[in-house]
PDB file of C-alpha atoms in Angstrom:
ATOM      1  CA  UNK A   1      11.733 -35.473  -3.222  1.00 47.00           C
ATOM      2  CA  UNK A   2      14.594 -35.878  -5.783  1.00 45.00           C
ATOM      3  CA  UNK A   3      16.897 -33.358  -4.190  1.00 52.00           C
ATOM      4  CA  UNK A   4      16.000 -34.500  -0.913  1.00 56.00           C
ATOM      5  CA  UNK A   5      17.656 -37.741  -1.838  1.00 57.00           C
ATOM      6  CA  UNK A   6      20.283 -35.619  -3.445  1.00 59.00           C
ATOM      7  CA  UNK A   7      20.973 -34.029  -0.195  1.00 67.00           C
ATOM      8  CA  UNK A   8      20.905 -36.975   1.889  1.00 72.00           C
ATOM      9  CA  UNK A   9      23.414 -38.675  -0.297  1.00 82.00           C
ATOM     10  CA  UNK A  10      26.278 -35.630  -0.084  1.00 90.00           C
ATOM     11  CA  UNK A  11      28.600 -38.119   1.737  1.00 91.00           C
ATOM     12  CA  UNK A  12      28.467 -40.330  -1.261  1.00 94.00           C
ATOM     13  CA  UNK A  13      28.779 -37.158  -3.816  1.00 94.00           C
ATOM     14  CA  UNK A  14      31.827 -36.161  -1.570  1.00 94.00           C
ATOM     15  CA  UNK A  15      33.552 -39.386  -2.109  1.00 95.00           C
ATOM     16  CA  UNK A  16      33.015 -39.121  -5.632  1.00 95.00           C
ATOM     17  CA  UNK A  17      34.202 -36.200  -6.472  1.00 95.00           C
ATOM     18  CA  UNK A  18      37.395 -37.543  -4.453  1.00 95.00           C
ATOM     19  CA  UNK A  19      37.587 -40.607  -6.331  1.00 93.00           C
ATOM     20  CA  UNK A  20      40.242 -40.543  -9.201  1.00 91.00           C
ATOM     21  CA  UNK A  21      37.782 -42.307 -11.859  1.00 92.00           C
ATOM     22  CA  UNK A  22      36.617 -39.719 -14.394  1.00 90.00           C
ATOM     23  CA  UNK A  23      32.951 -40.902 -14.787  1.00 92.00           C
ATOM     24  CA  UNK A  24      32.234 -40.557 -11.259  1.00 94.00           C
ATOM     25  CA  UNK A  25      33.771 -37.383 -11.074  1.00 94.00           C
ATOM     26  CA  UNK A  26      31.433 -36.286 -13.707  1.00 93.00           C
ATOM     27  CA  UNK A  27      28.713 -37.494 -12.316  1.00 94.00           C
ATOM     28  CA  UNK A  28      28.856 -36.330  -9.220  1.00 94.00           C
ATOM     29  CA  UNK A  29      30.210 -32.819 -10.073  1.00 94.00           C
ATOM     30  CA  UNK A  30      26.887 -32.717 -11.987  1.00 94.00           C
ATOM     31  CA  UNK A  31      25.107 -33.427  -8.371  1.00 93.00           C
ATOM     32  CA  UNK A  32      27.017 -30.480  -6.635  1.00 94.00           C
ATOM     33  CA  UNK A  33      25.469 -28.622  -9.503  1.00 93.00           C
ATOM     34  CA  UNK A  34      22.318 -29.613  -9.098  1.00 91.00           C
ATOM     35  CA  UNK A  35      22.292 -29.177  -5.331  1.00 92.00           C
ATOM     36  CA  UNK A  36      23.806 -25.582  -5.837  1.00 93.00           C
ATOM     37  CA  UNK A  37      21.206 -24.311  -8.040  1.00 91.00           C
ATOM     38  CA  UNK A  38      18.193 -25.167  -5.731  1.00 86.00           C
ATOM     39  CA  UNK A  39      16.667 -21.935  -5.058  1.00 77.00           C
ATOM     40  CA  UNK A  40      15.174 -22.888  -1.302  1.00 80.00           C
ATOM     41  CA  UNK A  41      17.730 -24.440   1.178  1.00 80.00           C
ATOM     42  CA  UNK A  42      20.728 -25.070  -1.009  1.00 85.00           C
ATOM     43  CA  UNK A  43      23.000 -27.329   1.004  1.00 88.00           C
ATOM     44  CA  UNK A  44      25.939 -24.752   0.217  1.00 92.00           C
ATOM     45  CA  UNK A  45      27.300 -24.984   4.271  1.00 92.00           C
ATOM     46  CA  UNK A  46      27.314 -28.521   3.889  1.00 92.00           C
ATOM     47  CA  UNK A  47      28.778 -28.385   0.507  1.00 93.00           C
ATOM     48  CA  UNK A  48      31.127 -25.923   1.910  1.00 94.00           C
ATOM     49  CA  UNK A  49      32.002 -28.299   5.197  1.00 93.00           C
ATOM     50  CA  UNK A  50      32.848 -31.054   3.301  1.00 92.00           C
ATOM     51  CA  UNK A  51      35.990 -29.315   1.700  1.00 92.00           C
ATOM     52  CA  UNK A  52      36.044 -29.820  -1.461  1.00 95.00           C
ATOM     53  CA  UNK A  53      36.516 -26.386  -2.151  1.00 96.00           C
ATOM     54  CA  UNK A  54      40.057 -27.581  -2.961  1.00 96.00           C
ATOM     55  CA  UNK A  55      39.327 -30.358  -4.828  1.00 95.00           C
ATOM     56  CA  UNK A  56      37.366 -28.378  -7.219  1.00 96.00           C
ATOM     57  CA  UNK A  57      41.103 -25.620  -7.764  1.00 96.00           C
ATOM     58  CA  UNK A  58      42.696 -29.156  -8.149  1.00 94.00           C
ATOM     59  CA  UNK A  59      40.222 -30.338 -11.350  1.00 94.00           C
ATOM     60  CA  UNK A  60      41.336 -26.677 -12.639  1.00 93.00           C
ATOM     61  CA  UNK A  61      44.794 -26.429 -11.855  1.00 91.00           C
ATOM     62  CA  UNK A  62      45.719 -30.420 -12.902  1.00 87.00           C
ATOM     63  CA  UNK A  63      47.337 -31.031 -15.682  1.00 82.00           C
ATOM     64  CA  UNK A  64      46.932 -35.266 -15.423  1.00 78.00           C
ATOM     65  CA  UNK A  65      45.037 -36.252 -18.489  1.00 74.00           C
ATOM     66  CA  UNK A  66      42.337 -37.866 -16.581  1.00 70.00           C
ATOM     67  CA  UNK A  67      40.403 -34.515 -15.445  1.00 77.00           C
ATOM     68  CA  UNK A  68      37.622 -33.815 -18.386  1.00 88.00           C
ATOM     69  CA  UNK A  69      36.923 -30.634 -19.368  1.00 88.00           C
ATOM     70  CA  UNK A  70      33.418 -31.180 -18.217  1.00 90.00           C
ATOM     71  CA  UNK A  71      34.640 -31.860 -14.613  1.00 92.00           C
ATOM     72  CA  UNK A  72      36.650 -28.622 -14.784  1.00 93.00           C
ATOM     73  CA  UNK A  73      33.687 -26.530 -15.999  1.00 93.00           C
ATOM     74  CA  UNK A  74      31.738 -27.845 -13.269  1.00 95.00           C
ATOM     75  CA  UNK A  75      34.452 -26.912 -10.681  1.00 96.00           C
ATOM     76  CA  UNK A  76      34.366 -23.592 -11.832  1.00 95.00           C
ATOM     77  CA  UNK A  77      30.744 -23.078 -12.159  1.00 95.00           C
ATOM     78  CA  UNK A  78      30.441 -24.321  -8.636  1.00 96.00           C
ATOM     79  CA  UNK A  79      33.565 -21.742  -7.347  1.00 95.00           C
ATOM     80  CA  UNK A  80      31.527 -18.920  -8.759  1.00 93.00           C
ATOM     81  CA  UNK A  81      28.556 -20.339  -7.387  1.00 93.00           C
ATOM     82  CA  UNK A  82      29.820 -20.302  -3.565  1.00 93.00           C
ATOM     83  CA  UNK A  83      31.924 -17.276  -3.894  1.00 89.00           C
ATOM     84  CA  UNK A  84      28.045 -15.335  -5.207  1.00 88.00           C
ATOM     85  CA  UNK A  85      27.231 -16.542  -1.091  1.00 88.00           C
ATOM     86  CA  UNK A  86      28.675 -13.898   1.193  1.00 84.00           C
ATOM     87  CA  UNK A  87      28.566 -16.270   4.036  1.00 87.00           C
ATOM     88  CA  UNK A  88      31.368 -18.305   2.087  1.00 89.00           C
ATOM     89  CA  UNK A  89      32.989 -16.691  -0.307  1.00 86.00           C
ATOM     90  CA  UNK A  90      36.019 -16.318   2.046  1.00 86.00           C
ATOM     91  CA  UNK A  91      36.859 -19.889   2.039  1.00 90.00           C
ATOM     92  CA  UNK A  92      36.557 -19.475  -2.052  1.00 90.00           C
ATOM     93  CA  UNK A  93      38.874 -16.170  -2.222  1.00 87.00           C
ATOM     94  CA  UNK A  94      41.346 -18.027   0.069  1.00 90.00           C
ATOM     95  CA  UNK A  95      41.904 -21.209  -1.805  1.00 92.00           C
ATOM     96  CA  UNK A  96      43.608 -19.600  -5.171  1.00 91.00           C
ATOM     97  CA  UNK A  97      40.571 -20.445  -6.884  1.00 92.00           C
ATOM     98  CA  UNK A  98      40.656 -16.795  -8.678  1.00 91.00           C
ATOM     99  CA  UNK A  99      44.067 -17.164  -9.736  1.00 92.00           C
ATOM    100  CA  UNK A 100      43.544 -20.363 -11.072  1.00 93.00           C
ATOM    101  CA  UNK A 101      40.634 -19.188 -12.951  1.00 93.00           C
ATOM    102  CA  UNK A 102      42.655 -16.468 -14.843  1.00 93.00           C
ATOM    103  CA  UNK A 103      45.454 -19.282 -15.899  1.00 91.00           C
ATOM    104  CA  UNK A 104      42.783 -21.303 -17.099  1.00 90.00           C
ATOM    105  CA  UNK A 105      40.962 -18.758 -19.102  1.00 89.00           C
ATOM    106  CA  UNK A 106      44.739 -17.522 -20.719  1.00 87.00           C
ATOM    107  CA  UNK A 107      44.948 -21.180 -21.801  1.00 85.00           C
ATOM    108  CA  UNK A 108      41.226 -21.917 -23.215  1.00 83.00           C
ATOM    109  CA  UNK A 109      40.888 -21.989 -26.882  1.00 80.00           C
ATOM    110  CA  UNK A 110      38.459 -20.353 -29.221  1.00 77.00           C
ATOM    111  CA  UNK A 111      36.446 -23.233 -29.427  1.00 77.00           C
ATOM    112  CA  UNK A 112      35.768 -23.881 -25.228  1.00 86.00           C
ATOM    113  CA  UNK A 113      32.757 -21.195 -25.754  1.00 91.00           C
ATOM    114  CA  UNK A 114      30.916 -22.974 -23.011  1.00 92.00           C
ATOM    115  CA  UNK A 115      33.592 -22.956 -20.533  1.00 92.00           C
ATOM    116  CA  UNK A 116      34.316 -19.255 -21.310  1.00 93.00           C
ATOM    117  CA  UNK A 117      31.279 -18.160 -20.691  1.00 93.00           C
ATOM    118  CA  UNK A 118      31.266 -20.455 -16.889  1.00 94.00           C
ATOM    119  CA  UNK A 119      34.289 -18.816 -16.496  1.00 95.00           C
ATOM    120  CA  UNK A 120      33.532 -15.089 -17.128  1.00 93.00           C
ATOM    121  CA  UNK A 121      30.181 -15.826 -14.912  1.00 92.00           C
ATOM    122  CA  UNK A 122      32.257 -17.224 -12.092  1.00 93.00           C
ATOM    123  CA  UNK A 123      34.797 -14.015 -12.461  1.00 91.00           C
ATOM    124  CA  UNK A 124      31.406 -11.956 -11.913  1.00 89.00           C
ATOM    125  CA  UNK A 125      31.346 -13.303  -8.624  1.00 88.00           C
ATOM    126  CA  UNK A 126      34.639 -12.962  -7.307  1.00 87.00           C
ATOM    127  CA  UNK A 127      34.539  -9.314  -8.142  1.00 82.00           C
ATOM    128  CA  UNK A 128      31.045  -8.368  -6.008  1.00 74.00           C
ATOM    129  CA  UNK A 129      31.735  -6.099  -3.101  1.00 57.00           C
ATOM    130  CA  UNK A 130      31.458  -8.396  -0.629  1.00 59.00           C
ATOM    131  CA  UNK A 131      34.237  -9.735  -1.648  1.00 53.00           C
ATOM    132  CA  UNK A 132      36.591  -6.639  -2.488  1.00 56.00           C
ATOM    133  CA  UNK A 133      38.247  -7.037   0.949  1.00 58.00           C
ATOM    134  CA  UNK A 134      40.351  -9.068  -1.169  1.00 59.00           C
ATOM    135  CA  UNK A 135      40.883  -6.207  -3.570  1.00 62.00           C
ATOM    136  CA  UNK A 136      44.487  -7.005  -4.288  1.00 67.00           C
ATOM    137  CA  UNK A 137      43.047 -10.555  -5.815  1.00 70.00           C
ATOM    138  CA  UNK A 138      40.064  -9.174  -7.871  1.00 78.00           C
ATOM    139  CA  UNK A 139      42.543  -6.310  -8.955  1.00 81.00           C
ATOM    140  CA  UNK A 140      44.380  -9.095 -10.864  1.00 84.00           C
ATOM    141  CA  UNK A 141      41.557  -9.735 -12.936  1.00 86.00           C
ATOM    142  CA  UNK A 142      41.232  -6.225 -14.503  1.00 87.00           C
ATOM    143  CA  UNK A 143      43.279  -6.950 -17.693  1.00 89.00           C
ATOM    144  CA  UNK A 144      41.703 -10.366 -18.270  1.00 90.00           C
ATOM    145  CA  UNK A 145      37.959  -8.594 -17.956  1.00 90.00           C
ATOM    146  CA  UNK A 146      39.920  -5.814 -20.058  1.00 87.00           C
ATOM    147  CA  UNK A 147      40.322  -8.586 -23.097  1.00 89.00           C
ATOM    148  CA  UNK A 148      36.838 -10.548 -22.000  1.00 89.00           C
ATOM    149  CA  UNK A 149      34.712  -7.138 -23.281  1.00 85.00           C
ATOM    150  CA  UNK A 150      35.724  -7.811 -26.952  1.00 85.00           C
ATOM    151  CA  UNK A 151      35.030 -11.770 -26.831  1.00 88.00           C
ATOM    152  CA  UNK A 152      32.930 -12.360 -30.316  1.00 86.00           C
ATOM    153  CA  UNK A 153      30.176 -13.829 -27.614  1.00 91.00           C
ATOM    154  CA  UNK A 154      27.723 -11.559 -26.283  1.00 90.00           C
ATOM    155  CA  UNK A 155      27.202 -13.827 -23.303  1.00 92.00           C
ATOM    156  CA  UNK A 156      30.906 -13.637 -22.105  1.00 92.00           C
ATOM    157  CA  UNK A 157      30.694  -9.793 -22.769  1.00 89.00           C
ATOM    158  CA  UNK A 158      27.826  -9.186 -20.498  1.00 91.00           C
ATOM    159  CA  UNK A 159      28.944 -11.629 -17.609  1.00 91.00           C
ATOM    160  CA  UNK A 160      32.208  -9.483 -18.169  1.00 90.00           C
ATOM    161  CA  UNK A 161      30.804  -5.990 -17.903  1.00 88.00           C
ATOM    162  CA  UNK A 162      28.587  -7.178 -14.680  1.00 88.00           C
ATOM    163  CA  UNK A 163      32.036  -7.863 -13.292  1.00 88.00           C
ATOM    164  CA  UNK A 164      33.729  -4.591 -14.200  1.00 86.00           C
ATOM    165  CA  UNK A 165      30.443  -3.005 -12.505  1.00 84.00           C
ATOM    166  CA  UNK A 166      30.569  -5.609  -9.601  1.00 82.00           C
ATOM    167  CA  UNK A 167      34.034  -4.168  -8.830  1.00 80.00           C
ATOM    168  CA  UNK A 168      33.204  -0.429  -9.696  1.00 78.00           C
ATOM    169  CA  UNK A 169      32.288   0.500  -5.668  1.00 71.00           C
ATOM    170  CA  UNK A 170      34.124   3.309  -4.981  1.00 69.00           C
ATOM    171  CA  UNK A 171      36.044   5.887  -6.757  1.00 76.00           C
ATOM    172  CA  UNK A 172      39.291   4.121  -6.537  1.00 71.00           C
ATOM    173  CA  UNK A 173      38.325   0.875  -7.682  1.00 70.00           C
ATOM    174  CA  UNK A 174      36.637   2.580 -10.809  1.00 76.00           C
ATOM    175  CA  UNK A 175      40.442   4.216 -11.175  1.00 79.00           C
ATOM    176  CA  UNK A 176      41.845   0.944 -11.413  1.00 76.00           C
ATOM    177  CA  UNK A 177      38.955  -0.175 -14.110  1.00 77.00           C
ATOM    178  CA  UNK A 178      40.127   2.775 -16.017  1.00 77.00           C
ATOM    179  CA  UNK A 179      44.006   1.876 -15.617  1.00 75.00           C
ATOM    180  CA  UNK A 180      43.388  -1.766 -16.804  1.00 72.00           C
ATOM    181  CA  UNK A 181      42.353  -0.385 -20.175  1.00 70.00           C
ATOM    182  CA  UNK A 182      38.662  -1.182 -20.369  1.00 74.00           C
ATOM    183  CA  UNK A 183      37.827   2.600 -21.491  1.00 72.00           C
ATOM    184  CA  UNK A 184      37.703   1.822 -25.365  1.00 75.00           C
ATOM    185  CA  UNK A 185      36.049  -1.563 -25.074  1.00 76.00           C
ATOM    186  CA  UNK A 186      33.691  -0.229 -23.067  1.00 74.00           C
ATOM    187  CA  UNK A 187      32.783   2.855 -25.519  1.00 71.00           C
ATOM    188  CA  UNK A 188      32.972  -0.206 -28.651  1.00 76.00           C
ATOM    189  CA  UNK A 189      30.193  -2.101 -26.979  1.00 74.00           C
ATOM    190  CA  UNK A 190      27.943   0.708 -27.256  1.00 74.00           C
ATOM    191  CA  UNK A 191      28.156   0.048 -30.967  1.00 75.00           C
ATOM    192  CA  UNK A 192      27.035  -3.526 -30.520  1.00 73.00           C
ATOM    193  CA  UNK A 193      23.731  -4.601 -32.177  1.00 72.00           C
ATOM    194  CA  UNK A 194      22.381  -6.270 -28.707  1.00 77.00           C
ATOM    195  CA  UNK A 195      20.643  -4.339 -26.694  1.00 75.00           C
ATOM    196  CA  UNK A 196      21.535  -6.534 -23.746  1.00 76.00           C
ATOM    197  CA  UNK A 197      25.132  -5.948 -24.566  1.00 74.00           C
ATOM    198  CA  UNK A 198      24.765  -1.896 -24.937  1.00 76.00           C
ATOM    199  CA  UNK A 199      22.880  -2.073 -21.434  1.00 75.00           C
ATOM    200  CA  UNK A 200      25.896  -3.406 -19.717  1.00 72.00           C
ATOM    201  CA  UNK A 201      28.206  -0.958 -21.336  1.00 68.00           C
ATOM    202  CA  UNK A 202      25.825   1.742 -19.921  1.00 63.00           C
TER     203      UNK A 202
END
């Protein structure tokens, strides 16, 4: 019933996302996460049809001080979640979201660990087989993923490995991954003490 209420309040949620009030943005982006997290009957179509994807990209790109990091984090998560759905991934791929996330990753401070995890998770969705018709865009992410597999955090490493695996759909893609300089990093992961990381490397 609570989530039905959130669905019914989607117009108000969208209005809050479009608002310039930081507190409304934070509250409404959290509601979007809750809606996209629904295992059944998630209103992803309604969210995409509300034209909020460009607003999410704006949140990532903007250097306006009123845009809080929590809002950027939720925007990146939401874009990754939508990109993971083959019905709507083209909307995200055509929005410039991938490039925006890559730029944001390059400028993140080391202590922004949660944001890095969320962004790397999003990359794994962008690099899905369904999205490889956008190969030129996805290929741009490979140098960043090559760095991320050497990250100090296991969760980041696992998401990065998953992204590389998703991208490696054929011989051409595999060669692109190799040329991005990932091999030495992947071999090093076989020495990682985490079985989960070793499994992803394999």
